[in-house]
């Protein structure tokens, strides 16, 4: 029987792909067996999903085959869904088999958090995967096509619940896409309503107030109706009901009100907050030195304000290589590397040619912020797939 350590990586998102790529670079021949497990045989660019969801870009541009990103002589890729993590037995149960591990990296990404609000899980759609955004896009197109037959006004209403970054980026794309759909179907654009509903006293809570103001004024001009400081308290098959009692009828309801970690984290018995595990400085589960958790399933506290860092791709892609290096160091009995997050800034798109961002102490808005957003997206493609992927999938100016 092989005595080579077995490393299993769960999830081929931002964190998982970076872990796999770093392991394939650092490990010597026959030093460890590495297996990467993912539900699909492709990696998707979550940070890009608001565009195919609205229909302003293709689904093709939002994913790439995993076989193009890893060296399959060095990493075994298993396309399967993880069903259970059994830490006592050092086993992962898949829908179609079992894997045992010596080292485990969990990078299964986030899930939609509905906070138990009645009807959301049943009737609202969410921006989480290629399949979920395909459903949103097709649903909106279908509503516009059917409006021509039955003239039901709510078919032209879209409610987006939550004005965090996902909600704001999505409504920005809708303001570009829905007028196009109106032209295709011969519909008067003034009949279309895009509502963005936010419970907090401002859109993009915690972000720079001047840039939030810029975003809201721009999006309002482009046709978004904001309802701020107004929580959604229920979702029905044809409407949302707000805390004020107001009911907004809409055939399309998209929930962007928050995320949590994977349910598998809770089921595995890890101590967690909304399925995010507070990892140690080396990205390990406290007390379990062979299990590393990265990306949206991990929780790290920002020492500057004692609050958790927001779950971002930026965080996941920085954690992946450190988790990989620390596994290699563990195998070699060498000292582990501490993880330190480097905030490279935040840029959010507001539709074609518009964005807002903060990079260091610099605030950006408008055209140049939008160009920076493209550069950030293309940089990710370059990091994981080199020039050829950046050229194939990157949207150039
Ligand atoms: P993910 O990238 O979500 O990957 C998880 C992987 O695990 C997926 O491939 C999934 O299919 C797989 N998986 C899940 N469950 C299972 C299972 N049971 N079995 C097998 N495989 C499974 N962050 C930024 O920093 N900048 C941005 O501009 C930005 N834009 C965003 C825009 C949108 C519309 C959204 C929704 C998010 C955005 N984010 C952004 C947040 C960012 O996308 C996430 O923080 C990031 O994807 C987390 O990476 P991850 O590796 O933890 O998980
Ligand atoms: P989020 O948690 O950041 O925002 C959700 C929003 O929904 C919040 O503003 C919250 O107040 C609101 N909300 C919650 N309950 C509500 C209710 N009942 N009614 C109305 N509003 C309600 O979630 P997100 O926007 O999906 O972002 C998830 C993570 O991904 C964050 O860490 C974010 O920074 C990151 N992200 C980053 C970018 C970017 O950098 N461009 C883009 C998208 C997402």
Coordinates of C-alpha atoms and ligand atoms in Angstrom, one line a residue:
X1 CA 0.0 0.0 0.0
X2 CA 1.2 3.5 -0.9
X3 CA 2.6 5.5 2.0
X4 CA 2.6 8.8 0.1
X5 CA 0.4 11.4 1.8
X6 CA -3.0 12.0 0.2
X7 CA -4.1 15.6 -0.2
X8 CA -7.7 16.2 -1.1
X9 CA -8.9 19.7 -2.2
X10 CA -12.7 20.2 -2.1
X11 CA -13.9 22.9 -4.6
X12 CA -12.3 24.3 -7.7
X13 CA -13.2 28.0 -7.1
X14 CA -10.8 30.8 -6.6
X15 CA -9.2 29.2 -3.5
X16 CA -9.2 25.6 -4.7
X17 CA -7.7 26.3 -8.1
X18 CA -4.9 28.4 -6.6
X19 CA -4.2 25.6 -4.0
X20 CA -4.0 23.0 -6.8
X21 CA -1.8 25.1 -9.0
X22 CA 0.6 25.9 -6.2
X23 CA 0.8 22.2 -5.1
X24 CA 1.6 21.1 -8.6
X25 CA 4.4 23.6 -8.6
X26 CA 5.9 22.9 -5.2
X27 CA 5.6 19.1 -4.7
X28 CA 8.4 16.9 -5.9
X29 CA 7.6 13.8 -8.0
X30 CA 5.9 11.1 -5.8
X31 CA 5.9 13.3 -2.7
X32 CA 2.1 13.3 -2.4
X33 CA -1.1 12.3 -4.2
X34 CA -3.3 15.3 -4.9
X35 CA -7.0 15.0 -5.8
X36 CA -9.2 18.0 -6.7
X37 CA -12.9 17.5 -6.4
X38 CA -15.5 19.8 -8.0
X39 CA -19.2 19.5 -8.8
X40 CA -18.6 20.5 -12.4
X41 CA -15.8 19.9 -14.8
X42 CA -15.3 23.7 -15.1
X43 CA -14.2 26.6 -12.9
X44 CA -16.5 29.6 -13.0
X45 CA -15.6 33.2 -12.5
X46 CA -18.1 34.1 -9.7
X47 CA -16.9 37.7 -9.9
X48 CA -18.3 37.9 -13.4
X49 CA -21.7 36.2 -12.9
X50 CA -23.8 39.3 -12.7
X51 CA -23.1 39.8 -16.4
X52 CA -24.4 36.5 -17.8
X53 CA -27.2 36.7 -15.2
X54 CA -28.5 39.9 -16.8
X55 CA -27.5 38.8 -20.3
X56 CA -24.9 41.4 -21.0
X57 CA -22.2 38.7 -21.5
X58 CA -22.2 35.1 -22.5
X59 CA -22.1 32.1 -20.2
X60 CA -19.1 31.0 -22.2
X61 CA -17.1 33.9 -21.0
X62 CA -17.8 33.1 -17.4
X63 CA -16.2 29.6 -17.1
X64 CA -13.3 27.5 -18.3
X65 CA -12.7 23.7 -18.3
X66 CA -10.7 22.6 -15.2
X67 CA -8.5 20.4 -17.4
X68 CA -7.1 23.5 -19.0
X69 CA -6.0 24.9 -15.5
X70 CA -4.3 21.9 -13.9
X71 CA -1.6 19.4 -14.9
X72 CA -3.5 16.1 -14.9
X73 CA -0.3 14.2 -14.6
X74 CA 0.2 15.8 -11.2
X75 CA -3.4 16.3 -10.0
X76 CA -6.3 13.8 -10.2
X77 CA -9.4 15.7 -11.0
X78 CA -12.7 14.1 -9.8
X79 CA -16.0 15.6 -11.1
X80 CA -18.4 14.8 -8.2
X81 CA -20.5 16.4 -5.5
X82 CA -19.2 16.2 -2.0
X83 CA -22.0 14.9 0.3
X84 CA -20.2 14.6 3.7
X85 CA -16.9 15.3 5.4
X86 CA -16.0 12.8 8.1
X87 CA -13.0 14.2 10.0
X88 CA -12.8 11.3 12.5
X89 CA -12.3 8.8 9.7
X90 CA -10.4 11.3 7.5
X91 CA -12.8 10.6 4.7
X92 CA -14.9 12.6 2.2
X93 CA -18.1 11.0 1.0
X94 CA -18.9 11.9 -2.6
X95 CA -22.2 11.2 -4.4
X96 CA -20.5 8.3 -6.2
X97 CA -17.6 7.2 -3.9
X98 CA -15.4 7.9 -1.0
X99 CA -12.0 9.5 -0.8
X100 CA -9.6 9.2 2.2
X101 CA -7.1 12.0 3.0
X102 CA -4.1 12.9 5.1
X103 CA -4.5 16.6 4.4
X104 CA -7.8 18.3 3.4
X105 CA -8.4 21.7 1.9
X106 CA -12.0 22.9 2.0
X107 CA -12.8 25.6 -0.5
X108 CA -16.5 24.8 -1.3
X109 CA -17.5 28.5 -1.6
X110 CA -20.6 30.2 -0.2
X111 CA -24.3 29.5 -0.4
X112 CA -27.2 32.0 -0.4
X113 CA -28.2 33.2 3.0
X114 CA -32.0 33.8 3.3
X115 CA -32.1 34.5 7.0
X116 CA -35.2 32.3 7.2
X117 CA -37.2 35.0 5.4
X118 CA -40.4 33.2 4.3
X119 CA -40.7 32.4 0.6
X120 CA -37.1 33.5 -0.5
X121 CA -35.7 30.0 -0.8
X122 CA -38.7 28.9 -2.8
X123 CA -39.5 31.8 -5.1
X124 CA -36.4 34.0 -5.4
X125 CA -33.5 33.2 -7.7
X126 CA -29.8 33.8 -6.8
X127 CA -26.5 34.6 -8.5
X128 CA -24.3 31.7 -7.4
X129 CA -23.3 29.4 -10.3
X130 CA -23.4 29.0 -14.1
X131 CA -26.7 27.1 -13.8
X132 CA -28.3 29.7 -11.5
X133 CA -27.4 32.6 -13.7
X134 CA -28.6 30.7 -16.8
X135 CA -31.9 30.3 -15.1
X136 CA -32.2 34.1 -14.3
X137 CA -31.3 35.1 -17.8
X138 CA -33.7 32.7 -19.4
X139 CA -36.5 33.6 -17.0
X140 CA -36.2 37.4 -17.7
X141 CA -36.1 36.8 -21.5
X142 CA -39.2 34.6 -21.2
X143 CA -41.1 37.2 -19.2
X144 CA -40.4 39.9 -21.8
X145 CA -41.5 37.5 -24.6
X146 CA -44.7 36.5 -22.7
X147 CA -45.6 40.2 -22.0
X148 CA -46.3 40.6 -25.7
X149 CA -49.0 37.9 -25.4
X150 CA -50.7 38.7 -22.1
X151 CA -49.6 42.3 -21.3
X152 CA -49.2 41.4 -17.6
X153 CA -47.3 44.4 -16.2
X154 CA -45.5 42.5 -13.5
X155 CA -43.6 40.6 -16.1
X156 CA -41.6 43.7 -16.8
X157 CA -40.8 44.3 -13.1
X158 CA -37.5 43.0 -11.6
X159 CA -36.9 43.1 -7.8
X160 CA -33.3 42.7 -6.6
X161 CA -33.3 42.1 -2.8
X162 CA -30.1 43.5 -1.2
X163 CA -27.9 46.4 -2.4
X164 CA -24.6 45.0 -1.4
X165 CA -21.9 44.6 -4.2
X166 CA -23.7 41.7 -5.9
X167 CA -27.1 43.5 -6.0
X168 CA -25.5 46.8 -7.2
X169 CA -23.4 45.1 -9.9
X170 CA -26.5 43.2 -11.1
X171 CA -28.9 46.1 -11.3
X172 CA -26.1 48.0 -13.2
X173 CA -26.1 45.2 -15.9
X174 CA -29.9 45.2 -15.9
X175 CA -30.0 48.9 -16.8
X176 CA -28.0 48.0 -19.9
X177 CA -29.8 44.8 -20.8
X178 CA -33.5 45.5 -20.3
X179 CA -33.7 48.4 -22.9
X180 CA -32.2 45.9 -25.4
X181 CA -34.8 43.3 -24.6
X182 CA -37.5 46.0 -25.0
X183 CA -36.2 46.8 -28.5
X184 CA -36.1 43.1 -29.4
X185 CA -39.7 42.6 -28.3
X186 CA -41.1 46.0 -29.3
X187 CA -41.9 47.0 -25.6
X188 CA -42.1 50.6 -24.4
X189 CA -39.0 50.8 -22.0
X190 CA -40.9 53.2 -19.7
X191 CA -43.0 50.2 -18.6
X192 CA -40.0 48.4 -17.1
X193 CA -39.2 48.7 -13.4
X194 CA -36.0 47.6 -11.7
X195 CA -36.3 47.8 -7.9
X196 CA -33.3 47.4 -5.6
X197 CA -34.3 47.0 -2.0
X198 CA -31.9 47.4 0.9
X199 CA -32.5 46.9 4.6
X200 CA -29.5 49.0 5.8
X201 CA -29.7 52.8 6.0
X202 CA -27.6 52.9 2.8
X203 CA -26.7 50.9 -0.3
X204 CA -23.3 49.3 -0.1
X205 CA -23.1 49.5 3.7
X206 CA -19.6 50.3 5.0
X207 CA -18.3 51.5 1.6
X208 CA -17.1 55.0 0.9
X209 CA -20.2 57.3 1.2
X210 CA -19.2 59.6 -1.7
X211 CA -18.9 56.7 -4.1
X212 CA -22.1 55.1 -2.9
X213 CA -23.8 58.5 -3.6
X214 CA -22.3 58.5 -7.1
X215 CA -23.5 54.9 -7.7
X216 CA -27.0 55.5 -6.5
X217 CA -27.4 58.7 -8.5
X218 CA -26.1 57.1 -11.7
X219 CA -28.2 53.9 -11.3
X220 CA -31.3 56.0 -10.5
X221 CA -30.7 58.0 -13.7
X222 CA -30.4 54.7 -15.6
X223 CA -33.8 53.6 -14.3
X224 CA -33.3 51.8 -10.9
X225 CA -35.8 52.6 -8.1
X226 CA -34.0 52.2 -4.8
X227 CA -35.9 51.4 -1.6
X228 CA -33.3 52.0 1.2
X229 CA -33.7 51.2 4.9
X230 CA -36.6 48.9 3.9
X231 CA -36.2 45.2 4.5
X232 CA -37.9 42.4 2.5
X233 CA -39.8 40.4 5.0
X234 CA -41.5 37.9 2.8
X235 CA -41.4 36.7 -0.8
X236 CA -44.4 35.2 -2.6
X237 CA -44.6 33.5 -6.0
X238 CA -45.5 36.9 -7.5
X239 CA -44.2 39.6 -5.2
X240 CA -42.1 40.8 -2.3
X241 CA -43.6 42.2 0.9
X242 CA -41.5 44.9 2.6
X243 CA -41.3 45.7 6.4
X244 CA -43.4 48.8 5.7
X245 CA -46.2 46.5 4.5
X246 CA -45.8 47.6 0.9
X247 CA -46.1 44.8 -1.7
X248 CA -44.2 45.0 -5.0
X249 CA -45.4 42.7 -7.7
X250 CA -42.7 41.3 -9.9
X251 CA -42.3 38.2 -12.1
X252 CA -38.6 38.2 -11.5
X253 CA -37.2 38.3 -7.9
X254 CA -33.4 37.9 -7.4
X255 CA -32.1 37.7 -3.9
X256 CA -28.6 39.2 -3.4
X257 CA -29.1 39.7 0.4
X258 CA -26.2 37.8 1.7
X259 CA -24.1 34.6 1.7
X260 CA -23.0 32.0 4.2
X261 CA -20.5 29.2 4.0
X262 CA -21.2 25.7 2.9
X263 CA -23.7 23.6 4.8
X264 CA -21.2 20.7 4.7
X265 CA -19.0 22.7 7.1
X266 CA -21.8 22.7 9.8
X267 CA -22.7 19.1 9.1
X268 CA -19.0 18.1 9.6
X269 CA -19.2 19.5 13.1
X270 CA -16.7 22.3 12.8
X271 CA -17.3 25.2 15.1
X272 CA -18.5 28.0 12.8
X273 CA -20.4 31.2 12.3
X274 CA -22.9 31.0 9.5
X275 CA -20.8 28.0 8.2
X276 CA -17.6 30.0 8.2
X277 CA -14.7 28.6 10.3
X278 CA -12.4 30.9 12.2
X279 CA -9.1 29.4 11.0
X280 CA -5.7 29.9 12.7
X281 CA -2.9 32.0 11.3
X282 CA -1.8 29.1 9.1
X283 CA -5.4 28.6 7.7
X284 CA -5.9 25.4 9.7
X285 CA -9.0 24.4 11.7
X286 CA -8.0 25.0 15.3
X287 CA -7.0 21.7 16.8
X288 CA -7.0 19.9 13.4
X289 CA -3.6 20.5 11.9
X290 CA -4.3 18.5 8.7
X291 CA -7.5 20.5 7.7
X292 CA -7.2 23.8 5.9
X293 CA -10.2 26.0 5.2
X294 CA -10.0 28.8 2.6
X295 CA -12.2 31.3 0.8
X296 CA -15.9 31.8 1.7
X297 CA -15.8 28.9 4.1
X298 CA -13.1 30.5 6.2
X299 CA -13.4 33.4 8.6
X300 CA -10.5 35.7 9.5
X301 CA -10.7 38.8 11.7
X302 CA -9.3 42.1 10.5
X303 CA -7.0 43.3 13.3
X304 CA -7.7 46.9 12.3
X305 CA -11.3 46.8 13.3
X306 CA -11.7 43.4 15.0
X307 CA -14.5 42.5 12.4
X308 CA -14.4 39.6 10.0
X309 CA -12.9 40.3 6.6
X310 CA -15.7 40.1 3.9
X311 CA -15.7 36.9 1.9
X312 CA -14.1 37.8 -1.4
X313 CA -12.3 36.2 -4.3
X314 CA -9.4 38.4 -3.4
X315 CA -9.2 36.7 0.0
X316 CA -9.7 33.1 -1.5
X317 CA -7.0 33.6 -4.1
X318 CA -4.4 34.8 -1.6
X319 CA -5.2 32.0 0.9
X320 CA -5.0 29.1 -1.7
X321 CA -1.2 29.3 -2.2
X322 CA -0.5 29.7 1.5
X323 CA -2.6 26.7 2.3
X324 CA -0.7 24.7 -0.4
X325 CA 2.7 25.8 0.9
X326 CA 1.8 25.0 4.4
X327 CA 0.7 21.5 3.5
X328 CA 4.0 21.0 1.7
X329 CA 5.8 22.4 4.8
X330 CA 3.8 20.0 7.0
X331 CA 4.8 17.0 4.9
X332 CA 8.5 18.1 5.0
X333 CA 8.3 18.9 8.7
X334 CA 9.3 22.5 8.0
X335 CA 7.9 25.6 9.7
X336 CA 4.6 26.9 8.4
X337 CA 3.9 30.3 6.8
X338 CA 1.6 32.8 8.5
X339 CA -1.2 34.1 6.3
X340 CA -1.5 37.9 6.0
X341 CA -4.2 39.4 3.9
X342 CA -3.3 42.2 1.6
X343 CA -6.2 44.3 0.6
X344 CA -5.7 45.3 -3.0
X345 CA -8.8 47.5 -3.1
X346 CA -12.4 47.1 -4.2
X347 CA -13.9 47.9 -7.5
X348 CA -17.6 47.4 -8.4
X349 CA -19.1 47.8 -11.8
X350 CA -22.2 49.8 -12.5
X351 CA -22.9 48.6 -16.0
X352 CA -21.1 49.4 -19.3
X353 CA -18.3 51.9 -18.9
X354 CA -19.1 52.8 -15.3
X355 CA -17.7 51.6 -11.9
X356 CA -16.7 52.8 -8.5
X357 CA -13.6 51.8 -6.5
X358 CA -11.2 52.4 -3.7
X359 CA -7.6 51.4 -4.2
X360 CA -5.4 52.3 -1.3
X361 CA -6.4 55.9 -0.4
X362 CA -7.5 56.6 -4.0
X363 CA -11.2 56.8 -4.9
X364 CA -12.1 56.0 -8.5
X365 CA -15.4 56.5 -10.4
X366 CA -16.6 56.4 -14.0
X367 CA -14.7 55.3 -17.0
X368 CA -11.3 54.7 -15.4
X369 CA -12.8 52.7 -12.6
X370 CA -14.5 50.5 -15.2
X371 CA -11.2 50.0 -17.0
X372 CA -9.6 49.0 -13.8
X373 CA -12.4 46.5 -13.2
X374 CA -11.7 44.9 -16.5
X375 CA -8.0 44.7 -15.7
X376 CA -8.7 43.0 -12.4
X377 CA -10.9 40.4 -14.2
X378 CA -8.3 39.8 -16.9
X379 CA -5.6 39.5 -14.2
X380 CA -7.4 36.5 -12.7
X381 CA -7.6 34.8 -16.1
X382 CA -3.9 35.5 -16.6
X383 CA -3.0 34.1 -13.2
X384 CA -4.8 30.8 -13.6
X385 CA -4.6 30.3 -17.4
X386 CA -1.8 32.6 -18.7
X387 CA -2.0 34.8 -21.8
X388 CA -4.1 32.3 -23.8
X389 CA -7.0 32.2 -21.3
X390 CA -6.8 36.0 -20.8
X391 CA -7.0 36.5 -24.6
X392 CA -9.9 34.0 -25.0
X393 CA -12.1 35.0 -22.2
X394 CA -11.1 38.5 -21.2
X395 CA -13.4 41.2 -22.5
X396 CA -11.0 43.8 -24.0
X397 CA -11.9 47.5 -24.1
Ligands
LIG1 P1 -16.1 29.6 -5.1 O1 -15.3 30.5 -6.1 O2 -17.5 29.9 -4.9 O3 -15.8 28.1 -5.5 C1 -16.4 27.0 -4.9 C2 -16.4 25.8 -5.8 O4 -16.8 24.7 -5.0 C3 -17.3 25.9 -7.0 O5 -16.5 25.5 -8.1 C4 -18.4 25.0 -6.7 O6 -19.0 24.4 -7.8 C5 -17.7 23.9 -5.8 N1 -18.7 23.2 -4.9 C6 -19.5 23.8 -4.1 N2 -20.2 22.8 -3.4 C7 -19.7 21.6 -3.8 C8 -19.9 20.3 -3.5 N3 -20.8 19.9 -2.5 N4 -19.2 19.3 -4.1 C9 -18.3 19.6 -5.1 N5 -18.0 20.9 -5.4 C10 -18.7 21.9 -4.8 N6 -15.0 39.0 -4.8 C11 -14.0 39.9 -5.2 O7 -13.0 39.8 -4.5 N7 -14.1 40.8 -6.2 C12 -15.2 40.9 -7.0 O8 -15.2 41.7 -7.9 C13 -16.3 40.0 -6.7 N8 -17.4 40.0 -7.5 C14 -18.4 39.2 -7.2 C15 -19.5 39.2 -8.0 C16 -20.6 38.4 -7.8 C17 -21.8 38.5 -8.7 C18 -20.6 37.5 -6.7 C19 -21.7 36.5 -6.5 C20 -19.5 37.4 -5.9 C21 -18.4 38.2 -6.1 N9 -17.2 38.2 -5.3 C22 -16.2 39.1 -5.6 C23 -17.1 37.2 -4.2 C24 -16.3 36.0 -4.7 O9 -16.8 35.6 -5.9 C25 -16.2 34.9 -3.7 O10 -15.8 35.4 -2.5 C26 -15.3 33.8 -4.2 O11 -15.8 33.2 -5.3 C27 -15.0 32.8 -3.1 O12 -14.1 31.8 -3.6 P2 -14.1 30.3 -3.1 O13 -12.9 29.6 -3.7 O14 -14.3 30.3 -1.6 O15 -15.4 29.7 -3.6
LIG2 P1 -23.6 41.2 1.2 O1 -23.8 40.5 2.4 O2 -22.3 42.0 1.1 O3 -24.8 42.3 0.9 C1 -26.1 41.9 1.1 C2 -27.0 43.1 1.3 O4 -28.3 42.7 1.5 C3 -26.6 43.9 2.5 O5 -26.4 45.3 2.2 C4 -27.7 43.7 3.5 O6 -28.0 44.8 4.3 C5 -28.9 43.5 2.5 N1 -30.0 42.8 3.1 C6 -29.9 41.7 4.0 N2 -31.2 41.3 4.4 C7 -32.1 42.1 3.7 C8 -33.5 42.2 3.6 N3 -34.3 41.3 4.3 N4 -34.0 43.1 2.8 C9 -33.3 43.9 2.0 N5 -31.9 43.9 2.1 C10 -31.3 43.0 2.9 O7 -23.7 40.1 0.0 P2 -23.2 40.3 -1.5 O8 -23.5 41.6 -2.1 O9 -23.7 39.0 -2.2 O10 -21.6 40.1 -1.4 C11 -21.1 38.9 -0.9 C12 -19.5 39.0 -0.8 O11 -19.0 39.1 -2.1 C13 -19.1 40.3 0.0 O12 -18.0 40.0 0.7 C14 -18.7 41.2 -1.1 O13 -17.7 42.1 -0.7 C15 -18.3 40.3 -2.2 N6 -18.5 40.9 -3.6 C16 -17.6 41.8 -4.0 C17 -17.8 42.4 -5.2 C18 -16.7 43.4 -5.7 O14 -15.7 43.5 -5.1 N7 -17.0 44.0 -6.9 C19 -19.0 42.1 -6.0 C20 -19.9 41.2 -5.4 C21 -19.7 40.6 -4.2

